[in-house]
Coordinates of C-alpha atoms in Angstrom, one line a residue:
X1383 CA 12.3 0.3 154.4
X1384 CA 9.6 -2.2 154.0
X1385 CA 9.1 -5.7 152.3
X1386 CA 12.5 -6.6 150.8
X1387 CA 14.9 -5.0 148.4
X1388 CA 18.0 -6.4 146.5
X1389 CA 21.2 -5.7 148.5
X1390 CA 24.5 -5.6 146.2
X1391 CA 24.3 -8.4 143.7
X1392 CA 22.0 -11.1 145.0
X1393 CA 22.2 -10.3 148.8
X1394 CA 18.7 -9.6 149.9
X1395 CA 17.3 -8.0 153.1
X1396 CA 13.9 -8.8 154.7
X1397 CA 12.3 -6.6 157.1
X1398 CA 9.1 -6.5 158.9
X1399 CA 6.3 -6.5 156.2
X1400 CA 3.2 -5.7 158.0
X1401 CA 3.0 -2.2 159.8
X1402 CA 0.4 -1.1 162.3
X1403 CA 0.1 2.6 162.5
X1404 CA -1.9 5.2 164.4
X1405 CA -4.3 4.9 167.1
X1406 CA -6.5 1.9 167.1
X1407 CA -10.2 2.8 168.2
X1408 CA -11.4 1.0 171.3
X1409 CA -13.9 -1.1 169.5
X1410 CA -11.6 -2.2 166.8
X1411 CA -8.9 -3.0 169.5
X1412 CA -11.4 -5.3 171.4
X1413 CA -12.5 -6.9 168.2
X1414 CA -8.8 -7.6 167.5
X1415 CA -8.3 -8.9 170.8
X1416 CA -11.2 -11.2 170.7
X1417 CA -10.3 -12.4 167.3
X1418 CA -6.7 -13.4 168.6
X1419 CA -8.1 -15.3 171.7
X1420 CA -10.4 -17.1 169.2
X1421 CA -7.5 -17.9 166.9
X1422 CA -5.6 -19.5 169.7
X1423 CA -8.5 -21.7 170.7
X1424 CA -9.0 -22.7 167.2
X1425 CA -5.3 -23.6 167.0
X1426 CA -5.5 -25.6 170.2
X1427 CA -8.5 -27.5 168.9
X1428 CA -6.6 -28.5 165.6
X1429 CA -3.5 -29.6 167.2
X1430 CA -2.4 -30.1 170.8
X1431 CA 1.5 -30.7 170.3
X1432 CA 4.0 -31.3 167.5
X1433 CA 4.4 -34.9 166.4
X1434 CA 7.8 -36.9 167.3
X1435 CA 8.7 -36.7 163.8
X1436 CA 8.2 -32.9 163.7
X1437 CA 10.2 -32.5 166.8
X1438 CA 13.0 -34.8 165.4
X1439 CA 12.9 -32.6 162.4
X1440 CA 13.5 -29.2 163.9
X1441 CA 15.5 -30.1 167.1
X1442 CA 15.8 -33.5 168.4
X1443 CA 17.3 -35.4 165.7
X1444 CA 18.5 -32.3 163.6
X1445 CA 22.0 -31.9 162.9
X1446 CA 24.4 -29.1 162.1
X1447 CA 25.6 -29.5 158.4
X1448 CA 28.8 -28.4 156.7
X1449 CA 28.6 -30.0 153.3
X1450 CA 25.7 -29.2 150.8
X1451 CA 24.1 -30.4 147.7
X1452 CA 23.6 -28.3 144.6
X1453 CA 19.8 -28.1 144.9
X1454 CA 19.0 -24.4 144.8
X1455 CA 17.0 -22.4 147.4
X1456 CA 14.6 -20.2 145.4
X1457 CA 13.7 -16.7 146.6
X1458 CA 10.1 -17.9 147.2
X1459 CA 11.5 -20.0 150.0
X1460 CA 13.6 -17.3 151.6
X1461 CA 10.4 -15.1 151.7
X1462 CA 8.4 -18.2 153.4
X1463 CA 11.2 -18.7 155.9
X1464 CA 11.1 -15.0 156.8
X1465 CA 7.4 -14.9 157.1
X1466 CA 7.6 -17.8 159.8
X1467 CA 10.6 -16.3 161.5
X1468 CA 9.1 -12.9 162.0
X1469 CA 6.1 -14.2 164.0
X1470 CA 8.2 -15.2 166.9
X1471 CA 8.0 -13.1 169.9
X1472 CA 10.5 -10.2 170.8
X1473 CA 10.5 -7.6 173.7
X1474 CA 8.0 -5.0 172.9
X1475 CA 7.6 -6.7 169.5
X1476 CA 10.9 -4.8 168.8
X1477 CA 11.9 -7.2 165.8
X1478 CA 15.4 -5.9 165.7
X1479 CA 17.0 -8.8 163.6
X1480 CA 17.9 -8.0 160.0
X1481 CA 18.5 -10.9 157.5
X1482 CA 21.1 -10.7 154.5
X1483 CA 20.9 -13.6 152.2
X1484 CA 24.4 -14.1 150.5
X1485 CA 24.2 -16.3 147.3
X1486 CA 26.2 -14.6 144.6
X1487 CA 30.0 -15.3 144.0
X1488 CA 30.6 -11.5 144.7
X1489 CA 28.7 -11.5 148.0
X1490 CA 30.6 -14.7 149.1
X1491 CA 34.0 -13.2 148.3
X1492 CA 33.2 -10.3 150.4
X1493 CA 32.0 -12.4 153.2
X1494 CA 35.1 -14.7 153.0
X1495 CA 37.2 -11.8 154.0
X1496 CA 35.9 -12.2 157.5
X1497 CA 35.9 -16.0 157.9
X1498 CA 38.4 -18.2 159.6
X1499 CA 40.2 -20.4 157.0
X1500 CA 38.5 -23.5 158.0
X1501 CA 35.1 -21.9 157.4
X1502 CA 35.5 -20.5 154.0
X1503 CA 34.8 -23.7 152.1
X1504 CA 31.8 -24.5 154.1
X1505 CA 30.2 -20.7 153.4
X1506 CA 31.1 -21.2 149.7
X1507 CA 29.7 -24.5 149.3
X1508 CA 26.4 -23.5 150.8
X1509 CA 23.6 -22.3 148.5
X1510 CA 22.6 -19.5 150.9
X1511 CA 24.5 -17.9 153.8
X1512 CA 22.4 -15.7 156.1
X1513 CA 24.1 -12.9 157.9
X1514 CA 22.0 -12.5 161.2
X1515 CA 22.4 -8.9 162.1
X1516 CA 20.4 -6.4 164.4
X1517 CA 19.5 -2.9 164.0
X1518 CA 20.6 -0.4 166.7
X1519 CA 18.0 1.9 165.5
X1520 CA 15.2 -0.6 166.1
X1521 CA 13.6 1.5 168.7
X1522 CA 12.8 4.2 166.2
X1523 CA 10.2 1.8 164.6
X1524 CA 8.5 1.0 167.9
X1525 CA 5.6 3.5 167.1
X1526 CA 4.8 1.0 164.0
X1527 CA 5.4 -2.2 165.8
X1528 CA 4.0 -1.3 169.2
X1529 CA 1.4 1.3 168.4
X1530 CA -0.6 1.1 171.6
X1531 CA 2.1 2.8 173.7
X1532 CA 5.2 4.9 172.6
X1533 CA 8.2 3.2 174.4
X1534 CA 10.9 5.3 172.6
X1535 CA 11.8 7.2 175.6
X1536 CA 13.0 4.0 177.2
X1537 CA 16.0 4.0 174.8
X1538 CA 16.7 7.6 174.1
X1539 CA 20.4 8.2 175.0
X1540 CA 20.7 4.7 176.5
X1541 CA 23.3 3.1 174.4
X1542 CA 24.0 0.1 176.7
X1543 CA 20.3 -0.6 176.9
X1544 CA 19.8 -0.5 173.0
X1545 CA 22.6 -2.8 172.4
X1546 CA 21.7 -5.5 175.0
X1547 CA 18.2 -5.2 173.8
X1548 CA 19.0 -5.4 170.1
X1549 CA 21.4 -8.4 170.7
X1550 CA 19.2 -10.4 172.9
X1551 CA 16.1 -10.1 170.7
X1552 CA 18.2 -10.4 167.5
X1553 CA 19.6 -13.6 168.7
X1554 CA 16.2 -15.0 169.5
X1555 CA 15.0 -14.2 166.0
X1556 CA 18.2 -15.9 164.8
X1557 CA 17.0 -19.1 166.6
X1558 CA 13.5 -18.7 165.2
X1559 CA 15.3 -18.4 161.7
X1560 CA 17.1 -21.7 162.1
X1561 CA 13.9 -23.5 163.4
X1562 CA 11.9 -22.2 160.5
X1563 CA 14.5 -23.3 157.9
X1564 CA 14.4 -26.8 159.4
X1565 CA 10.5 -26.8 159.7
X1566 CA 10.5 -26.2 155.7
X1567 CA 12.8 -29.2 155.1
X1568 CA 16.1 -27.5 154.7
X1569 CA 19.1 -27.9 156.7
X1570 CA 21.3 -25.5 158.6
X1571 CA 25.0 -25.1 159.8
X1572 CA 25.4 -21.9 162.1
X1573 CA 28.8 -20.3 162.1
X1574 CA 30.4 -18.0 164.7
X1575 CA 34.2 -18.4 163.3
X1576 CA 34.3 -15.1 161.7
X1577 CA 35.3 -11.5 162.5
X1578 CA 32.3 -9.3 163.2
X1579 CA 34.0 -6.1 162.8
X1580 CA 35.2 -7.1 159.1
X1581 CA 31.3 -8.1 158.1
X1582 CA 30.3 -4.8 159.7
X1583 CA 32.7 -2.7 157.6
X1584 CA 32.3 -4.8 154.4
X1585 CA 28.2 -4.9 154.5
X1586 CA 27.1 -2.4 157.0
X1587 CA 29.4 0.6 157.0
X1588 CA 27.8 4.0 157.7
X1589 CA 24.4 2.1 159.1
X1590 CA 23.2 1.3 162.5
X1591 CA 23.4 -2.7 161.7
X1592 CA 25.8 -4.9 163.4
X1593 CA 26.5 -8.6 162.5
X1594 CA 25.8 -11.5 165.2
X1595 CA 26.2 -14.9 163.6
X1596 CA 26.1 -16.5 160.2
X1597 CA 23.8 -19.4 159.0
X1598 CA 24.7 -21.6 156.1
X1599 CA 21.5 -23.3 154.8
X1600 CA 20.2 -25.4 152.0
X1601 CA 19.9 -29.2 151.3
X1602 CA 22.7 -30.8 152.9
X1603 CA 25.0 -33.7 151.8
X1604 CA 24.7 -35.8 155.0
X1605 CA 27.7 -38.0 154.0
X1606 CA 29.9 -35.5 155.6
X1607 CA 28.3 -35.9 159.2
X1608 CA 30.0 -37.3 162.1
X1609 CA 28.4 -38.6 165.4
X1610 CA 26.3 -36.5 167.3
X1611 CA 28.0 -35.0 170.5
X1612 CA 26.7 -35.5 173.9
X1613 CA 24.3 -33.1 175.3
X1614 CA 23.6 -32.3 179.1
X1615 CA 20.8 -34.0 180.9
X1616 CA 18.0 -32.3 182.7
X1617 CA 19.6 -33.0 186.1
X1618 CA 23.0 -31.6 184.8
X1619 CA 21.7 -28.0 184.1
X1620 CA 18.1 -27.6 185.5
X1621 CA 16.8 -26.8 188.9
X1622 CA 13.0 -26.8 189.8
X1623 CA 12.7 -23.9 192.2

């Protein structure tokens, strides 16, 4: 599967869209390496760090939202969010996360079966709910995504290693996704108050996909917010060794 395709009424699934295949001749590999290094130097020349406003927008002053305006989120924006998310690093460039965007009433009805009662209205009112999932068959795509060395032998017959690698890196990609959503001016409200097994049966039966967590997103109604909860200080949870 490549690009994106419709998934049952307006649920859509995005997957890695740019595939590198085959052996890269040494001269081309060296040119690619030099180009990558030049691009990093050029980026550092343009910007040394994000502005305080940008940091506030994506993390420092961002909030988890539970109420939403009726402003729609177009497919073009879903694609843009994905294109940013997929650039985040993963182990061996494995990219195990899969993203299902639930927007239709039918899709919301199916998803509601898995939710705790207090979370149903939060999901139904959101313009989009993303199911952040991971593919336990991710390692089969490593020749495409990690073409300079075949690492599939590290996973063959090693179910526990497959599961931990998929979960860890898929969760990382879910975090990148939330930051990408906020960076483009939208709001998020992640949820774990649901039964994964019901989501997996409803949406992923007969596949190698497993759900991780949900993200409601769109343009929030901030009137439902309460005061921000406390956070740990550096000294509470950090050590310099």
